[in-house]
Tab-separated table of C-alpha atoms in Angstrom:
chain	number	residue	atom	x	y	z
A	70	SER	CA	-0.382	-0.875	36.356
A	71	GLN	CA	-2.668	-3.321	38.082
A	72	THR	CA	-1.823	-5.020	41.362
A	73	ILE	CA	-3.642	-7.533	43.512
A	74	HIS	CA	-3.234	-7.876	47.242
A	75	GLN	CA	-4.164	-10.742	49.496
A	76	TRP	CA	-3.861	-11.023	53.240
A	77	PRO	CA	-2.903	-12.567	55.462
A	78	ALA	CA	-0.126	-14.598	53.854
A	79	THR	CA	-0.427	-17.414	56.394
A	80	LEU	CA	-3.070	-18.245	58.928
A	81	VAL	CA	-3.441	-20.946	61.560
A	82	GLN	CA	-6.937	-21.258	62.958
A	83	PRO	CA	-8.629	-23.781	65.262
A	84	VAL	CA	-11.583	-25.834	64.106
A	85	GLY	CA	-14.840	-23.982	64.638
A	86	SER	CA	-13.310	-20.516	64.476
A	87	PRO	CA	-14.408	-17.894	61.914
A	88	LEU	CA	-12.455	-16.930	58.822
A	89	SER	CA	-12.053	-13.769	56.815
A	90	LEU	CA	-9.655	-13.500	53.880
A	91	GLU	CA	-9.462	-10.282	51.939
A	92	CYS	CA	-8.423	-9.530	48.398
A	93	THR	CA	-8.160	-6.119	46.779
A	94	VAL	CA	-7.258	-5.071	43.264
A	95	GLU	CA	-5.762	-1.748	42.194
A	96	GLY	CA	-5.476	-0.122	38.815
A	97	THR	CA	-8.541	-1.488	37.070
A	98	SER	CA	-12.298	-1.093	37.184
A	99	ASN	CA	-15.121	-3.615	37.262
A	100	PRO	CA	-12.877	-6.678	37.193
A	101	ASN	CA	-14.105	-10.220	37.485
A	102	LEU	CA	-12.925	-11.595	40.834
A	103	TYR	CA	-12.287	-15.213	41.759
A	104	TRP	CA	-11.523	-17.300	44.843
A	105	TYR	CA	-9.749	-20.616	44.353
A	106	ARG	CA	-8.549	-23.262	46.758
A	107	GLN	CA	-5.578	-25.488	46.060
A	108	ALA	CA	-4.863	-28.622	48.059
A	109	ALA	CA	-1.209	-29.595	48.444
A	110	GLY	CA	0.220	-30.720	45.103
A	111	ARG	CA	-3.130	-30.435	43.386
A	112	GLY	CA	-4.920	-28.264	40.869
A	113	LEU	CA	-7.139	-25.275	41.493
A	114	GLN	CA	-10.727	-25.595	42.624
A	115	LEU	CA	-12.904	-22.581	41.837
A	116	LEU	CA	-14.900	-21.621	44.914
A	117	PHE	CA	-16.597	-18.342	43.995
A	118	TYR	CA	-16.522	-15.783	41.253
A	119	SER	CA	-18.046	-12.350	40.845
A	120	VAL	CA	-18.665	-10.213	37.777
A	121	GLY	CA	-19.859	-7.185	39.736
A	122	ILE	CA	-20.644	-5.700	43.137
A	123	GLY	CA	-23.026	-7.927	45.032
A	124	GLN	CA	-22.970	-10.607	42.311
A	125	ILE	CA	-21.511	-13.863	43.637
A	126	SER	CA	-21.598	-17.256	41.961
A	127	SER	CA	-20.852	-20.256	44.131
A	128	GLU	CA	-19.210	-23.240	42.520
A	129	VAL	CA	-18.901	-25.625	45.436
A	130	PRO	CA	-21.484	-26.036	48.232
A	131	GLN	CA	-19.650	-25.813	51.549
A	132	ASN	CA	-19.367	-23.755	54.676
A	133	LEU	CA	-17.592	-20.903	52.921
A	134	SER	CA	-19.150	-17.714	51.603
A	135	ALA	CA	-17.932	-14.757	49.593
A	136	SER	CA	-18.872	-11.113	49.383
A	137	ARG	CA	-17.958	-8.202	47.167
A	138	PRO	CA	-18.760	-5.040	49.098
A	139	GLN	CA	-16.799	-2.795	46.740
A	140	ASP	CA	-15.839	-2.980	43.077
A	141	ARG	CA	-12.284	-4.132	43.751
A	142	GLN	CA	-12.685	-5.942	47.058
A	143	PHE	CA	-13.473	-9.623	47.438
A	144	ILE	CA	-13.828	-11.337	50.817
A	145	LEU	CA	-13.913	-15.029	51.629
A	146	SER	CA	-15.532	-15.968	54.921
A	147	SER	CA	-16.574	-18.837	57.090
A	148	LYS	CA	-18.524	-18.866	60.328
A	149	LYS	CA	-16.994	-22.148	61.537
A	150	LEU	CA	-13.885	-23.657	59.982
A	151	LEU	CA	-13.529	-27.388	59.354
A	152	LEU	CA	-10.285	-29.346	59.120
A	153	SER	CA	-11.054	-29.878	55.433
A	154	ASP	CA	-10.892	-26.116	54.864
A	155	SER	CA	-7.104	-26.216	55.128
A	156	GLY	CA	-5.367	-25.306	51.901
A	157	PHE	CA	-3.861	-22.582	49.793
A	158	TYR	CA	-6.385	-19.883	48.892
A	159	LEU	CA	-5.837	-17.800	45.809
A	160	CYS	CA	-7.626	-14.690	44.665
A	161	ALA	CA	-7.524	-13.660	41.026
A	162	TRP	CA	-8.941	-10.995	38.753
A	163	SER	CA	-9.601	-10.753	35.044
A	164	LEU	CA	-11.342	-8.714	32.406
A	165	GLY	CA	-13.552	-11.262	30.712
A	166	VAL	CA	-12.465	-14.838	30.086
A	167	TYR	CA	-8.947	-13.958	29.158
A	168	GLU	CA	-5.856	-13.866	31.302
A	169	GLN	CA	-6.350	-14.151	35.036
A	170	TYR	CA	-3.977	-12.394	37.411
A	171	PHE	CA	-3.371	-14.041	40.732
A	172	GLY	CA	-2.523	-12.764	44.164
A	173	PRO	CA	0.258	-14.260	46.298
A	174	GLY	CA	-2.124	-16.585	48.145
A	175	THR	CA	-3.015	-17.358	51.756
A	176	ARG	CA	-1.847	-20.583	53.379
A	177	LEU	CA	-4.615	-21.641	55.785
A	178	THR	CA	-4.048	-24.394	58.321
A	179	VAL	CA	-6.992	-25.477	60.412
A	180	THR	CA	-5.925	-27.320	63.575
B	942	SER	CA	-14.936	-30.761	37.757
B	943	GLN	CA	-11.549	-30.815	36.067
B	944	GLN	CA	-11.734	-30.036	32.377
B	945	GLY	CA	-8.016	-30.340	31.694
B	946	GLU	CA	-5.632	-33.125	32.531
B	947	GLU	CA	-1.916	-32.496	32.201
B	948	ASP	CA	0.525	-35.173	31.251
B	949	PRO	CA	2.972	-36.078	32.650
B	950	GLN	CA	2.184	-35.300	36.273
B	951	ALA	CA	5.888	-34.765	36.929
B	952	LEU	CA	8.886	-34.237	34.653
B	953	SER	CA	12.591	-33.905	35.443
B	954	ILE	CA	15.091	-32.860	32.783
B	955	GLN	CA	18.624	-31.522	32.576
B	956	GLU	CA	19.158	-27.820	32.192
B	957	GLY	CA	19.381	-26.882	28.543
B	958	GLU	CA	17.039	-29.633	27.374
B	959	ASN	CA	13.559	-29.005	26.024
B	960	ALA	CA	10.500	-29.728	28.172
B	961	THR	CA	7.165	-30.768	26.713
B	962	MET	CA	3.959	-31.125	28.647
B	963	ASN	CA	0.511	-31.917	27.389
B	964	CYS	CA	-3.026	-31.001	28.286
B	965	SER	CA	-6.153	-32.881	27.270
B	966	TYR	CA	-9.629	-31.545	27.743
B	967	LYS	CA	-13.108	-32.935	27.369
B	968	THR	CA	-15.392	-30.399	25.719
B	969	SER	CA	-15.152	-27.736	23.033
B	970	ILE	CA	-13.394	-24.575	24.073
B	971	ASN	CA	-13.191	-20.886	23.205
B	972	ASN	CA	-9.590	-20.593	24.336
B	973	LEU	CA	-6.902	-22.424	26.266
B	974	GLN	CA	-4.329	-20.837	28.535
B	975	TRP	CA	-1.128	-21.965	30.227
B	976	TYR	CA	-0.008	-20.776	33.646
B	977	ARG	CA	3.099	-21.280	35.766
B	978	GLN	CA	3.157	-21.574	39.532
B	979	ASN	CA	6.322	-21.396	41.570
B	980	SER	CA	6.144	-23.262	44.858
B	981	GLY	CA	3.947	-21.481	47.386
B	982	ARG	CA	3.128	-18.625	45.040
B	983	GLY	CA	0.259	-17.449	42.880
B	984	LEU	CA	-0.119	-18.474	39.254
B	985	VAL	CA	1.383	-16.436	36.440
B	986	HIS	CA	-0.220	-16.314	33.015
B	987	LEU	CA	2.082	-17.510	30.227
B	988	ILE	CA	0.157	-17.685	26.996
B	989	LEU	CA	-3.377	-17.838	25.568
B	990	ILE	CA	-4.320	-19.654	22.378
B	991	ARG	CA	-7.730	-19.292	20.814
B	992	SER	CA	-9.708	-22.185	19.385
B	993	ASN	CA	-9.082	-21.031	15.812
B	994	GLU	CA	-5.298	-20.910	16.313
B	995	ARG	CA	-2.992	-23.892	15.972
B	996	GLU	CA	0.314	-22.603	17.277
B	997	LYS	CA	1.613	-19.687	19.252
B	998	HIS	CA	5.056	-18.580	20.403
B	999	SER	CA	6.255	-16.406	23.230
B	1000	GLY	CA	10.011	-16.267	23.824
B	1001	ARG	CA	11.138	-19.813	24.669
B	1002	LEU	CA	7.539	-21.035	24.868
B	1003	ARG	CA	5.673	-22.735	22.064
B	1004	VAL	CA	2.057	-23.792	22.453
B	1005	THR	CA	0.106	-25.929	20.039
B	1006	LEU	CA	-3.602	-26.652	20.004
B	1007	ASP	CA	-5.332	-29.546	18.284
B	1008	THR	CA	-9.070	-29.083	18.684
B	1009	SER	CA	-9.843	-32.332	16.846
B	1010	LYS	CA	-7.931	-34.239	19.516
B	1011	LYS	CA	-8.926	-31.842	22.288
B	1012	SER	CA	-5.325	-31.448	23.325
B	1013	SER	CA	-2.622	-28.833	23.710
B	1014	SER	CA	1.087	-28.973	24.317
B	1015	LEU	CA	3.501	-26.540	25.930
B	1016	LEU	CA	7.129	-26.687	24.839
B	1017	ILE	CA	9.814	-24.879	26.801
B	1018	THR	CA	13.057	-24.750	24.867
B	1019	ALA	CA	16.560	-24.500	26.331
B	1020	SER	CA	15.276	-24.994	29.880
B	1021	ARG	CA	16.748	-23.094	32.802
B	1022	ALA	CA	16.754	-23.766	36.521
B	1023	ALA	CA	14.310	-20.869	36.913
B	1024	ASP	CA	11.761	-22.822	34.845
B	1025	THR	CA	11.308	-25.222	37.765
B	1026	ALA	CA	7.635	-24.835	38.638
B	1027	SER	CA	4.205	-26.373	38.164
B	1028	TYR	CA	2.472	-25.715	34.874
B	1029	PHE	CA	-1.298	-25.666	34.477
B	1030	CYS	CA	-3.571	-25.481	31.487
B	1031	ALA	CA	-6.909	-23.723	31.809
B	1032	THR	CA	-9.821	-23.761	29.427
B	1033	ASP	CA	-12.794	-21.570	28.691
B	1034	PRO	CA	-15.338	-24.198	27.649
B	1035	VAL	CA	-18.022	-23.291	25.140
B	1036	SER	CA	-20.453	-24.850	27.617
B	1037	ASN	CA	-19.777	-21.949	29.978
B	1038	PHE	CA	-22.433	-20.062	28.000
B	1039	GLY	CA	-20.758	-16.746	28.683
B	1040	ASN	CA	-20.001	-17.367	32.347
B	1041	GLU	CA	-16.616	-15.766	32.714
B	1042	LYS	CA	-14.640	-18.476	34.455
B	1043	LEU	CA	-11.863	-20.901	33.595
B	1044	THR	CA	-11.419	-24.560	34.421
B	1045	PHE	CA	-7.905	-25.518	35.480
B	1046	GLY	CA	-6.160	-28.826	35.001
B	1047	THR	CA	-4.232	-30.791	37.571
B	1048	GLY	CA	-0.789	-29.524	36.596
B	1049	THR	CA	2.634	-30.836	35.587
B	1050	ARG	CA	5.441	-30.468	38.089
B	1051	LEU	CA	8.608	-29.587	36.123
B	1052	THR	CA	12.034	-29.884	37.730
B	1053	ILE	CA	15.112	-28.616	35.911
B	1054	ILE	CA	18.309	-30.279	37.103
B	1055	PRO	CA	21.321	-27.934	36.960
């Protein structure tokens, strides 16, 4: 069966510090991978998605970046965090435009 | 941009009652999906309905799709306390032109009162 892992679960970082969130998927090959951000009590904002190694589509211009160094690994990064980067970050995978399967999320607080 | 808008934003009902929430979207779609999110957790896929389908059932869930009105509804029958969660619709717009991504709505917060 397929599983998706995200870490860390919670993170408190000062403004201006770097960020690295990691997501890995097990039990499937060549999945689509997605990074979303969710503000408190709000819907999901798609940040990046990838349909293959090295292929990243950016949905929102900002100080975040994503990379896919391996087939089932997706990394969200920032060189310098802003207060507005606080939120709940969710990684998801899918095969095509059908069901997406979400990780447990990372709660990021920028102070 | 948000393709789907759920209505109501929040809903509180007594346990055992039926819960209905609606989703409206703006452009033609290939499929529409419903997800549930428990507080502080990831989303869980509930059901997918294709644009050529009008109704679909899964256990206590019933989803309808009206493409002429660009709307969908999710009915949860005989609600339970464990149904307390936020519910989101997500669409695969035709305008995606094959880009494999979904657009999520703003969600309905459902509270089941024991």
